[in-house]
Amino acid sequence: MKNRLKVGDKASLTKVISEEDVRQFAGISNDTNPIHLDDEFAAQSIFGQRIAHGMLVASLFSGLIGMEVPGKGTIYLGQDLKFKAPVPIGTRVTATVEVIKVREDKPIATLRTVCVNDAGEVLIDGEAVVRVP
Amino acid sequence: MKNRLKVGDKASLTKVISEEDVRQFAGISNDTNPIHLDDEFAAQSIFGQRIAHGMLVASLFSGLIGMEVPGKGTIYLGQDLKFKAPVPIGTRVTATVEVIKVREDKPIATLRTVCVNDAGEVLIDGEAVVRVP
């Protein structure tokens, strides 16, 4: 028996963004920007090292929403993302989604979606809008 | 010599979203929702078949922005996404990014970001905000 979705419901996952993740994501997205793939180029950039694709890190929200909160049968309607800080390869990222609004008139909910590193620094902030089952 | 970024500058790419893309993306994102991976489950869903992760399809904007328009050295500040229609596996998707605003006071630009299928149906619509080099 599933409880009705309510404000405050949340789910998290923690993942180290690996070299292999970044390489595979470059293939899927056609994003072979050297800032993600080329050590020498990245060392000369303002980041000083290679960083993961922002959209790769943001993809962690997708599974939390579709499998945890609200969970199975959820339809992803929208996602707003602010990339707040670069994510060097090897960063341990914790993604959290938390229900902040449930509409009374329609089966639509809004979730805050945040990724932080182990120091608690916000890497990505944003909101998702979903249709709940 | 690079011309200054201006409203109307745009870039596109076309890609068939493959079985392999979806499988790899599931691994990277930890999103193993059966709607993406399980034929039987998906057949019983409102989509009637497996669909690609919305964030996978949206990832096509990342390379266009970082490598084409505005191009190398661009910093991705934000991305707003509306998932307008499901994307069955095997769909040929054309992603386009187009500059719609260039700030005078700061090196910040806004791009409209759209994915369509071969029929011209909008799959994803949204906007990106970037810091230009």
Tab-separated table of C-alpha atoms in Angstrom:
chain	number	residue	atom	x	y	z
A	1	MET	CA	0.000	0.000	0.000
A	2	LYS	CA	1.493	3.265	-1.093
A	3	ASN	CA	0.954	6.392	0.919
A	4	ARG	CA	-0.186	9.510	-0.853
A	5	LEU	CA	2.717	11.738	-1.882
A	6	LYS	CA	3.256	14.641	0.511
A	7	VAL	CA	5.465	17.664	0.941
A	8	GLY	CA	8.714	16.618	2.610
A	9	ASP	CA	8.911	13.159	1.022
A	10	LYS	CA	12.461	12.704	-0.195
A	11	ALA	CA	15.091	10.325	-1.510
A	12	SER	CA	18.862	10.486	-1.997
A	13	LEU	CA	21.675	8.589	-3.617
A	14	THR	CA	25.427	8.977	-3.486
A	15	LYS	CA	27.730	8.169	-6.393
A	16	VAL	CA	31.343	8.823	-7.305
A	17	ILE	CA	31.454	10.307	-10.801
A	18	SER	CA	34.048	8.140	-12.528
A	19	GLU	CA	36.316	8.452	-15.518
A	20	GLU	CA	34.253	5.726	-17.196
A	21	ASP	CA	30.968	7.591	-16.546
A	22	VAL	CA	32.381	10.684	-18.220
A	23	ARG	CA	33.725	8.730	-21.196
A	24	GLN	CA	30.419	6.920	-21.748
A	25	PHE	CA	28.397	10.093	-21.321
A	26	ALA	CA	30.555	11.818	-23.938
A	27	GLY	CA	29.617	9.058	-26.372
A	28	ILE	CA	25.908	9.165	-25.614
A	29	SER	CA	25.597	12.943	-25.718
A	30	ASN	CA	28.104	13.586	-28.526
A	31	ASP	CA	29.680	16.023	-26.061
A	32	THR	CA	33.400	15.463	-26.532
A	33	ASN	CA	34.327	18.895	-25.190
A	34	PRO	CA	38.005	18.644	-24.128
A	35	ILE	CA	37.166	20.203	-20.763
A	36	HIS	CA	35.711	16.779	-19.933
A	37	LEU	CA	38.160	14.522	-21.767
A	38	ASP	CA	41.562	16.144	-22.267
A	39	ASP	CA	43.820	16.576	-19.236
A	40	GLU	CA	46.151	19.031	-20.907
A	41	PHE	CA	43.395	21.272	-22.225
A	42	ALA	CA	41.543	21.146	-18.900
A	43	ALA	CA	44.684	22.017	-16.930
A	44	GLN	CA	44.854	25.311	-18.859
A	45	SER	CA	41.167	26.088	-18.288
A	46	ILE	CA	39.709	28.111	-15.415
A	47	PHE	CA	38.840	24.823	-13.710
A	48	GLY	CA	42.455	23.609	-13.743
A	49	GLN	CA	41.353	20.008	-14.268
A	50	ARG	CA	38.826	17.902	-16.125
A	51	ILE	CA	35.226	18.205	-14.950
A	52	ALA	CA	32.188	16.002	-15.416
A	53	HIS	CA	29.397	17.076	-17.760
A	54	GLY	CA	26.802	19.018	-15.766
A	55	MET	CA	24.019	17.046	-17.431
A	56	LEU	CA	25.672	13.792	-16.383
A	57	VAL	CA	25.552	14.838	-12.740
A	58	ALA	CA	21.985	16.108	-13.150
A	59	SER	CA	20.952	12.732	-14.559
A	60	LEU	CA	21.060	11.356	-10.998
A	61	PHE	CA	17.715	13.079	-10.361
A	62	SER	CA	16.039	11.000	-13.055
A	63	GLY	CA	16.330	7.658	-11.287
A	64	LEU	CA	15.395	9.059	-7.885
A	65	ILE	CA	12.221	10.535	-9.340
A	66	GLY	CA	11.250	7.525	-11.450
A	67	MET	CA	12.108	4.865	-8.901
A	68	GLU	CA	11.935	6.411	-5.418
A	69	VAL	CA	9.939	9.628	-4.983
A	70	PRO	CA	7.307	9.775	-6.410
A	71	GLY	CA	8.443	6.393	-7.881
A	72	LYS	CA	7.168	3.952	-10.462
A	73	GLY	CA	4.801	5.365	-13.051
A	74	THR	CA	5.881	8.980	-12.514
A	75	ILE	CA	6.021	11.076	-15.685
A	76	TYR	CA	8.836	13.607	-15.822
A	77	LEU	CA	7.367	16.870	-17.124
A	78	GLY	CA	10.153	19.327	-16.536
A	79	GLN	CA	13.491	19.988	-14.902
A	80	ASP	CA	15.140	23.282	-14.103
A	81	LEU	CA	18.872	23.181	-13.382
A	82	LYS	CA	21.393	25.693	-12.075
A	83	PHE	CA	24.979	24.511	-12.366
A	84	LYS	CA	26.502	26.170	-9.301
A	85	ALA	CA	29.997	24.656	-9.125
A	86	PRO	CA	32.219	22.478	-11.312
A	87	VAL	CA	32.337	18.743	-10.541
A	88	PRO	CA	35.862	17.318	-10.936
A	89	ILE	CA	36.042	13.683	-12.007
A	90	GLY	CA	36.166	11.493	-8.907
A	91	THR	CA	33.820	13.712	-6.894
A	92	ARG	CA	31.436	11.871	-4.579
A	93	VAL	CA	28.063	13.440	-5.317
A	94	THR	CA	24.906	13.112	-3.248
A	95	ALA	CA	21.718	13.839	-5.166
A	96	THR	CA	18.493	14.524	-3.270
A	97	VAL	CA	14.958	15.060	-4.490
A	98	GLU	CA	12.340	16.411	-2.086
A	99	VAL	CA	8.678	17.139	-2.654
A	100	ILE	CA	7.994	20.848	-2.099
A	101	LYS	CA	4.514	21.138	-3.599
A	102	VAL	CA	1.638	18.813	-4.403
A	103	ARG	CA	-1.212	20.299	-6.385
A	104	GLU	CA	-4.716	19.694	-5.098
A	105	ASP	CA	-6.443	20.108	-8.458
A	106	LYS	CA	-4.174	17.902	-10.595
A	107	PRO	CA	-1.788	14.976	-10.011
A	108	ILE	CA	1.218	17.271	-10.381
A	109	ALA	CA	4.046	17.709	-7.892
A	110	THR	CA	7.154	19.879	-7.698
A	111	LEU	CA	10.397	18.601	-6.184
A	112	ARG	CA	13.525	20.445	-5.201
A	113	THR	CA	16.515	18.679	-6.758
A	114	VAL	CA	19.991	19.251	-5.330
A	115	CYS	CA	23.448	17.727	-5.768
A	116	VAL	CA	26.135	18.353	-3.150
A	117	ASN	CA	29.698	17.133	-2.636
A	118	ASP	CA	31.044	15.629	0.583
A	119	ALA	CA	31.795	19.113	1.920
A	120	GLY	CA	28.113	19.988	1.496
A	121	GLU	CA	28.832	22.450	-1.305
A	122	VAL	CA	25.892	22.768	-3.700
A	123	LEU	CA	26.920	21.635	-7.181
A	124	ILE	CA	23.514	21.691	-8.865
A	125	ASP	CA	20.274	23.179	-7.627
A	126	GLY	CA	16.907	23.100	-9.307
A	127	GLU	CA	13.357	21.878	-9.434
A	128	ALA	CA	11.532	19.062	-11.176
A	129	VAL	CA	7.865	18.995	-12.122
A	130	VAL	CA	6.252	15.576	-12.405
A	131	ARG	CA	2.908	13.917	-12.998
A	132	VAL	CA	2.355	11.427	-10.193
A	133	PRO	CA	0.808	8.004	-10.811
B	1	MET	CA	39.033	35.010	-35.723
B	2	LYS	CA	35.798	34.364	-33.956
B	3	ASN	CA	32.820	36.608	-34.498
B	4	ARG	CA	31.029	37.988	-31.491
B	5	LEU	CA	28.052	35.862	-30.441
B	6	LYS	CA	24.749	37.259	-31.679
B	7	VAL	CA	21.032	36.523	-31.489
B	8	GLY	CA	20.120	33.958	-34.143
B	9	ASP	CA	23.407	32.036	-33.999
B	10	LYS	CA	22.535	28.356	-33.927
B	11	ALA	CA	23.748	24.789	-34.214
B	12	SER	CA	22.066	21.395	-34.592
B	13	LEU	CA	22.853	17.726	-34.475
B	14	THR	CA	20.839	14.642	-35.341
B	15	LYS	CA	21.198	11.318	-33.566
B	16	VAL	CA	19.261	8.073	-33.355
B	17	ILE	CA	18.754	7.212	-29.677
B	18	SER	CA	19.896	3.606	-29.511
B	19	GLU	CA	19.328	0.656	-27.239
B	20	GLU	CA	22.981	0.903	-26.247
B	21	ASP	CA	22.669	4.613	-25.371
B	22	VAL	CA	19.762	3.838	-23.065
B	23	ARG	CA	21.554	0.926	-21.423
B	24	GLN	CA	24.710	2.967	-20.802
B	25	PHE	CA	22.744	5.965	-19.554
B	26	ALA	CA	20.921	3.726	-17.066
B	27	GLY	CA	24.300	2.709	-15.673
B	28	ILE	CA	25.664	6.233	-15.437
B	29	SER	CA	22.541	7.760	-13.889
B	30	ASN	CA	21.548	4.777	-11.711
B	31	ASP	CA	18.155	5.137	-13.415
B	32	THR	CA	17.117	1.555	-14.087
B	33	ASN	CA	13.414	2.410	-14.258
B	34	PRO	CA	11.767	-0.476	-16.166
B	35	ILE	CA	9.995	2.007	-18.437
B	36	HIS	CA	13.420	2.399	-20.083
B	37	LEU	CA	14.723	-1.158	-19.827
B	38	ASP	CA	11.939	-3.737	-19.586
B	39	ASP	CA	9.859	-4.446	-22.701
B	40	GLU	CA	7.102	-6.240	-20.838
B	41	PHE	CA	6.677	-3.547	-18.191
B	42	ALA	CA	6.818	-0.781	-20.804
B	43	ALA	CA	4.221	-2.484	-23.001
B	44	GLN	CA	1.744	-2.210	-20.105
B	45	SER	CA	2.553	1.468	-19.473
B	46	ILE	CA	0.769	4.450	-20.979
B	47	PHE	CA	3.605	4.712	-23.516
B	48	GLY	CA	3.069	1.141	-24.766
B	49	GLN	CA	6.799	0.687	-25.355
B	50	ARG	CA	10.188	1.476	-23.843
B	51	ILE	CA	11.222	5.123	-23.956
B	52	ALA	CA	14.568	6.846	-23.611
B	53	HIS	CA	15.417	8.765	-20.456
B	54	GLY	CA	14.411	12.409	-20.948
B	55	MET	CA	17.733	13.548	-19.503
B	56	LEU	CA	19.579	11.374	-22.027
B	57	VAL	CA	17.874	13.170	-24.897
B	58	ALA	CA	18.442	16.553	-23.232
B	59	SER	CA	22.146	15.779	-22.946
B	60	LEU	CA	22.462	16.518	-26.669
B	61	PHE	CA	22.278	20.229	-25.844
B	62	SER	CA	25.452	19.996	-23.764
B	63	GLY	CA	27.816	19.249	-26.659
B	64	LEU	CA	26.204	21.777	-28.990
B	65	ILE	CA	26.656	24.504	-26.394
B	66	GLY	CA	30.187	23.547	-25.359
B	67	MET	CA	31.521	22.822	-28.819
B	68	GLU	CA	29.451	24.767	-31.359
B	69	VAL	CA	27.434	27.745	-30.119
B	70	PRO	CA	28.785	29.562	-28.173
B	71	GLY	CA	31.561	26.895	-28.330
B	72	LYS	CA	34.856	26.229	-26.590
B	73	GLY	CA	35.275	27.835	-23.191
B	74	THR	CA	31.537	28.315	-22.613
B	75	ILE	CA	30.400	27.756	-19.029
B	76	TYR	CA	27.005	26.124	-18.632
B	77	LEU	CA	25.137	28.040	-15.925
B	78	GLY	CA	21.636	26.672	-16.226
B	79	GLN	CA	19.221	24.598	-18.241
B	80	ASP	CA	15.455	24.591	-18.151
B	81	LEU	CA	13.717	21.580	-19.720
B	82	LYS	CA	10.129	20.724	-20.557
B	83	PHE	CA	9.656	17.104	-21.574
B	84	LYS	CA	6.830	17.467	-24.102
B	85	ALA	CA	6.552	13.995	-25.620
B	86	PRO	CA	7.980	10.522	-24.972
B	87	VAL	CA	10.993	9.425	-27.043
B	88	PRO	CA	10.763	5.743	-28.046
B	89	ILE	CA	14.087	3.952	-28.444
B	90	GLY	CA	15.204	4.213	-32.078
B	91	THR	CA	13.833	7.756	-32.513
B	92	ARG	CA	15.920	10.041	-34.727
B	93	VAL	CA	16.235	13.226	-32.677
B	94	THR	CA	17.412	16.603	-33.929
B	95	ALA	CA	18.633	18.913	-31.194
B	96	THR	CA	19.019	22.627	-31.893
B	97	VAL	CA	20.396	25.438	-29.766
B	98	GLU	CA	19.801	29.045	-30.832
B	99	VAL	CA	20.919	32.259	-29.181
B	100	ILE	CA	17.877	34.310	-28.184
B	101	LYS	CA	19.507	36.871	-25.887
B	102	VAL	CA	22.973	38.295	-25.351
B	103	ARG	CA	23.408	40.551	-22.347
B	104	GLU	CA	25.180	43.841	-22.884
B	105	ASP	CA	26.349	44.261	-19.297
B	106	LYS	CA	27.777	40.772	-18.723
B	107	PRO	CA	29.130	37.918	-20.877
B	108	ILE	CA	25.906	35.963	-20.418
B	109	ALA	CA	23.695	34.567	-23.168
B	110	THR	CA	20.398	32.678	-23.283
B	111	LEU	CA	19.720	29.979	-25.874
B	112	ARG	CA	16.511	28.258	-26.819
B	113	THR	CA	17.110	24.500	-26.765
B	114	VAL	CA	14.745	22.207	-28.658
B	115	CYS	CA	14.658	18.532	-29.634
B	116	VAL	CA	12.308	17.358	-32.393
B	117	ASN	CA	11.677	14.041	-34.123
B	118	ASP	CA	11.635	13.532	-37.908
B	119	ALA	CA	7.971	14.546	-38.007
B	120	GLY	CA	8.916	17.884	-36.464
B	121	GLU	CA	7.136	17.086	-33.205
B	122	VAL	CA	8.714	18.878	-30.242
B	123	LEU	CA	10.070	16.328	-27.753
B	124	ILE	CA	11.923	18.693	-25.415
B	125	ASP	CA	11.761	22.459	-25.224
B	126	GLY	CA	13.704	24.735	-22.970
B	127	GLU	CA	16.354	27.356	-22.449
B	128	ALA	CA	20.001	27.348	-21.480
B	129	VAL	CA	21.905	30.151	-19.781
B	130	VAL	CA	25.643	30.281	-20.395
B	131	ARG	CA	28.687	32.408	-19.690
B	132	VAL	CA	30.417	33.046	-22.983
B	133	PRO	CA	34.197	33.010	-23.317
